[in-house]
Amino acid sequence: MSRGGRRGRSGAGRSGGLRLRHPLLWLGALSCVAVLIGAAFALGVFGGGDNKPDYPYPVQTFDDLGRTHLAVGETYDQYNSNPPTSGPHAPVPAPWGSSDAELPKEVPVHNMEHGGVV
C-alpha cells in the first residue's frame, strides 16, 4: 500500500471535464459583462466609422480647423463657426476666470485648446 493509502492528485481518478468551483459567481460575472457591452452599444461607444457620434437630438458640428498659433497681433477671419471652436488663434490665452470685457475672437480659441469653457 502507498503512504497514506490514498491516490495522489495526479488526475488519475478524475472524470475528464472542466469543473467550475462557483458556477453562480461565473454566471453573475458573465451577466455583468453582457450588460456592460449592451450599454456601450446603446450609448454609441462602438459607433460608425465616420468618428462622429450619433446624437438622439439635433446637434450642429463643425470641422476641425487645426490649432496653429498666429503671430502676435495677427487676425484670422475664416473661422467656420461663431464663436470659433478651432483654428488658428492667438499665441497667448486670456486670463483665466470670468470677464465682462470683449475679447478678440482669436483669444478664446487658445483657452479652449487648454480645456477652458467659453
PDB file of C-alpha atoms in Angstrom:
ATOM      1  CA  MET A   1       0.000   0.000   0.000  1.00  0.00           C
ATOM      2  CA  SER A   2       1.179   3.543  -0.652  1.00  0.00           C
ATOM      3  CA  ARG A   3       1.910   6.100   2.038  1.00  0.00           C
ATOM      4  CA  GLY A   4      -1.440   7.180   3.444  1.00  0.00           C
ATOM      5  CA  GLY A   5      -3.454   4.745   1.361  1.00  0.00           C
ATOM      6  CA  ARG A   6      -4.740   7.415  -0.992  1.00  0.00           C
ATOM      7  CA  ARG A   7      -4.033   8.209  -4.548  1.00  0.00           C
ATOM      8  CA  GLY A   8      -2.237  11.436  -5.289  1.00  0.00           C
ATOM      9  CA  ARG A   9      -3.794  14.336  -7.158  1.00  0.00           C
ATOM     10  CA  SER A  10      -2.278  13.394 -10.464  1.00  0.00           C
ATOM     11  CA  GLY A  11      -5.669  13.332 -12.113  1.00  0.00           C
ATOM     12  CA  ALA A  12      -5.832   9.564 -12.460  1.00  0.00           C
ATOM     13  CA  GLY A  13      -9.228   9.308 -10.791  1.00  0.00           C
ATOM     14  CA  ARG A  14     -10.864  12.410 -12.257  1.00  0.00           C
ATOM     15  CA  SER A  15     -13.629  12.469 -14.772  1.00  0.00           C
ATOM     16  CA  GLY A  16     -12.372  14.347 -17.818  1.00  0.00           C
ATOM     17  CA  GLY A  17     -14.005  17.772 -17.918  1.00  0.00           C
ATOM     18  CA  LEU A  18     -13.767  21.264 -16.552  1.00  0.00           C
ATOM     19  CA  ARG A  19     -15.464  21.794 -13.232  1.00  0.00           C
ATOM     20  CA  LEU A  20     -16.251  25.331 -12.103  1.00  0.00           C
ATOM     21  CA  ARG A  21     -15.930  25.815  -8.378  1.00  0.00           C
ATOM     22  CA  HIS A  22     -18.546  28.581  -8.175  1.00  0.00           C
ATOM     23  CA  PRO A  23     -20.857  28.417 -11.206  1.00  0.00           C
ATOM     24  CA  LEU A  24     -23.200  31.140  -9.884  1.00  0.00           C
ATOM     25  CA  LEU A  25     -20.273  33.523  -9.477  1.00  0.00           C
ATOM     26  CA  TRP A  26     -19.208  32.888 -13.081  1.00  0.00           C
ATOM     27  CA  LEU A  27     -22.783  33.311 -14.295  1.00  0.00           C
ATOM     28  CA  GLY A  28     -23.035  36.638 -12.453  1.00  0.00           C
ATOM     29  CA  ALA A  29     -19.732  37.866 -13.863  1.00  0.00           C
ATOM     30  CA  LEU A  30     -20.708  36.945 -17.422  1.00  0.00           C
ATOM     31  CA  SER A  31     -24.071  38.663 -16.947  1.00  0.00           C
ATOM     32  CA  CYS A  32     -22.325  41.862 -15.832  1.00  0.00           C
ATOM     33  CA  VAL A  33     -20.032  41.774 -18.857  1.00  0.00           C
ATOM     34  CA  ALA A  34     -23.035  41.277 -21.168  1.00  0.00           C
ATOM     35  CA  VAL A  35     -24.856  44.234 -19.584  1.00  0.00           C
ATOM     36  CA  LEU A  36     -21.772  46.473 -19.936  1.00  0.00           C
ATOM     37  CA  ILE A  37     -21.330  45.557 -23.601  1.00  0.00           C
ATOM     38  CA  GLY A  38     -25.025  46.193 -24.247  1.00  0.00           C
ATOM     39  CA  ALA A  39     -24.817  49.591 -22.518  1.00  0.00           C
ATOM     40  CA  ALA A  40     -21.725  50.516 -24.563  1.00  0.00           C
ATOM     41  CA  PHE A  41     -23.597  49.752 -27.788  1.00  0.00           C
ATOM     42  CA  ALA A  42     -26.664  51.668 -26.596  1.00  0.00           C
ATOM     43  CA  LEU A  43     -24.549  54.723 -25.764  1.00  0.00           C
ATOM     44  CA  GLY A  44     -22.815  54.592 -29.133  1.00  0.00           C
ATOM     45  CA  VAL A  45     -19.337  53.793 -27.841  1.00  0.00           C
ATOM     46  CA  PHE A  46     -18.878  51.441 -30.786  1.00  0.00           C
ATOM     47  CA  GLY A  47     -20.322  53.929 -33.283  1.00  0.00           C
ATOM     48  CA  GLY A  48     -19.903  54.048 -37.045  1.00  0.00           C
ATOM     49  CA  GLY A  49     -16.673  54.544 -38.930  1.00  0.00           C
ATOM     50  CA  ASP A  50     -17.152  58.283 -39.540  1.00  0.00           C
ATOM     51  CA  ASN A  51     -15.928  59.090 -35.984  1.00  0.00           C
ATOM     52  CA  LYS A  52     -18.910  61.352 -35.413  1.00  0.00           C
ATOM     53  CA  PRO A  53     -21.335  60.255 -32.705  1.00  0.00           C
ATOM     54  CA  ASP A  54     -24.988  59.682 -33.492  1.00  0.00           C
ATOM     55  CA  TYR A  55     -26.847  62.053 -31.194  1.00  0.00           C
ATOM     56  CA  PRO A  56     -30.510  61.395 -30.354  1.00  0.00           C
ATOM     57  CA  TYR A  57     -31.178  65.132 -30.834  1.00  0.00           C
ATOM     58  CA  PRO A  58     -30.127  67.670 -33.469  1.00  0.00           C
ATOM     59  CA  VAL A  59     -26.549  68.863 -32.995  1.00  0.00           C
ATOM     60  CA  GLN A  60     -24.559  71.177 -35.231  1.00  0.00           C
ATOM     61  CA  THR A  61     -20.934  70.145 -35.667  1.00  0.00           C
ATOM     62  CA  PHE A  62     -18.010  71.898 -37.334  1.00  0.00           C
ATOM     63  CA  ASP A  63     -14.868  70.574 -38.985  1.00  0.00           C
ATOM     64  CA  ASP A  64     -11.635  70.957 -37.016  1.00  0.00           C
ATOM     65  CA  LEU A  65      -9.606  73.865 -38.425  1.00  0.00           C
ATOM     66  CA  GLY A  66      -6.468  72.940 -36.509  1.00  0.00           C
ATOM     67  CA  ARG A  67      -4.697  74.647 -33.627  1.00  0.00           C
ATOM     68  CA  THR A  68      -1.834  76.665 -35.042  1.00  0.00           C
ATOM     69  CA  HIS A  69      -0.729  79.855 -33.326  1.00  0.00           C
ATOM     70  CA  LEU A  70      -0.885  83.193 -35.103  1.00  0.00           C
ATOM     71  CA  ALA A  71       1.792  85.850 -34.778  1.00  0.00           C
ATOM     72  CA  VAL A  72       1.201  88.478 -32.073  1.00  0.00           C
ATOM     73  CA  GLY A  73      -1.412  90.942 -33.351  1.00  0.00           C
ATOM     74  CA  GLU A  74      -2.358  88.804 -36.380  1.00  0.00           C
ATOM     75  CA  THR A  75      -6.058  88.128 -37.007  1.00  0.00           C
ATOM     76  CA  TYR A  76      -7.917  85.288 -38.715  1.00  0.00           C
ATOM     77  CA  ASP A  77     -11.266  85.730 -40.494  1.00  0.00           C
ATOM     78  CA  GLN A  78     -12.005  82.275 -41.911  1.00  0.00           C
ATOM     79  CA  TYR A  79     -13.493  80.502 -38.899  1.00  0.00           C
ATOM     80  CA  ASN A  80     -16.338  78.111 -39.709  1.00  0.00           C
ATOM     81  CA  SER A  81     -18.400  78.947 -36.600  1.00  0.00           C
ATOM     82  CA  ASN A  82     -19.301  81.920 -34.434  1.00  0.00           C
ATOM     83  CA  PRO A  83     -17.932  81.834 -31.806  1.00  0.00           C
ATOM     84  CA  PRO A  84     -14.946  79.952 -33.244  1.00  0.00           C
ATOM     85  CA  THR A  85     -14.310  76.473 -31.853  1.00  0.00           C
ATOM     86  CA  SER A  86     -10.987  75.668 -33.540  1.00  0.00           C
ATOM     87  CA  GLY A  87      -8.477  77.097 -35.959  1.00  0.00           C
ATOM     88  CA  PRO A  88      -5.519  79.463 -35.942  1.00  0.00           C
ATOM     89  CA  HIS A  89      -5.555  81.518 -32.750  1.00  0.00           C
ATOM     90  CA  ALA A  90      -3.708  83.978 -30.536  1.00  0.00           C
ATOM     91  CA  PRO A  91      -0.370  82.792 -29.131  1.00  0.00           C
ATOM     92  CA  VAL A  92      -1.375  83.786 -25.559  1.00  0.00           C
ATOM     93  CA  PRO A  93      -4.620  82.731 -23.836  1.00  0.00           C
ATOM     94  CA  ALA A  94      -6.893  85.146 -21.985  1.00  0.00           C
ATOM     95  CA  PRO A  95      -6.533  85.333 -18.187  1.00  0.00           C
ATOM     96  CA  TRP A  96      -8.497  82.501 -16.572  1.00  0.00           C
ATOM     97  CA  GLY A  97     -11.780  83.367 -14.878  1.00  0.00           C
ATOM     98  CA  SER A  98     -14.814  85.287 -15.983  1.00  0.00           C
ATOM     99  CA  SER A  99     -14.623  88.678 -17.649  1.00  0.00           C
ATOM    100  CA  ASP A 100     -17.058  91.319 -18.863  1.00  0.00           C
ATOM    101  CA  ALA A 101     -14.560  92.629 -21.407  1.00  0.00           C
ATOM    102  CA  GLU A 102     -14.981  91.571 -25.031  1.00  0.00           C
ATOM    103  CA  LEU A 103     -12.044  89.554 -26.340  1.00  0.00           C
ATOM    104  CA  PRO A 104     -10.795  89.251 -29.918  1.00  0.00           C
ATOM    105  CA  LYS A 105     -12.212  86.044 -31.422  1.00  0.00           C
ATOM    106  CA  GLU A 106      -8.700  84.567 -31.756  1.00  0.00           C
ATOM    107  CA  VAL A 107      -8.057  84.616 -27.983  1.00  0.00           C
ATOM    108  CA  PRO A 108     -10.769  82.316 -26.510  1.00  0.00           C
ATOM    109  CA  VAL A 109      -9.856  79.610 -29.028  1.00  0.00           C
ATOM    110  CA  HIS A 110      -6.487  79.339 -27.264  1.00  0.00           C
ATOM    111  CA  ASN A 111      -8.230  78.966 -23.893  1.00  0.00           C
ATOM    112  CA  MET A 112     -10.415  76.189 -25.322  1.00  0.00           C
ATOM    113  CA  GLU A 113      -7.265  74.451 -26.583  1.00  0.00           C
ATOM    114  CA  HIS A 114      -6.231  74.147 -22.923  1.00  0.00           C
ATOM    115  CA  GLY A 115      -9.631  72.934 -21.697  1.00  0.00           C
ATOM    116  CA  GLY A 116     -11.287  76.267 -20.991  1.00  0.00           C
ATOM    117  CA  VAL A 117     -15.013  76.775 -21.448  1.00  0.00           C
ATOM    118  CA  VAL A 118     -16.129  79.853 -23.338  1.00  0.00           C
TER     119      VAL A 118
END
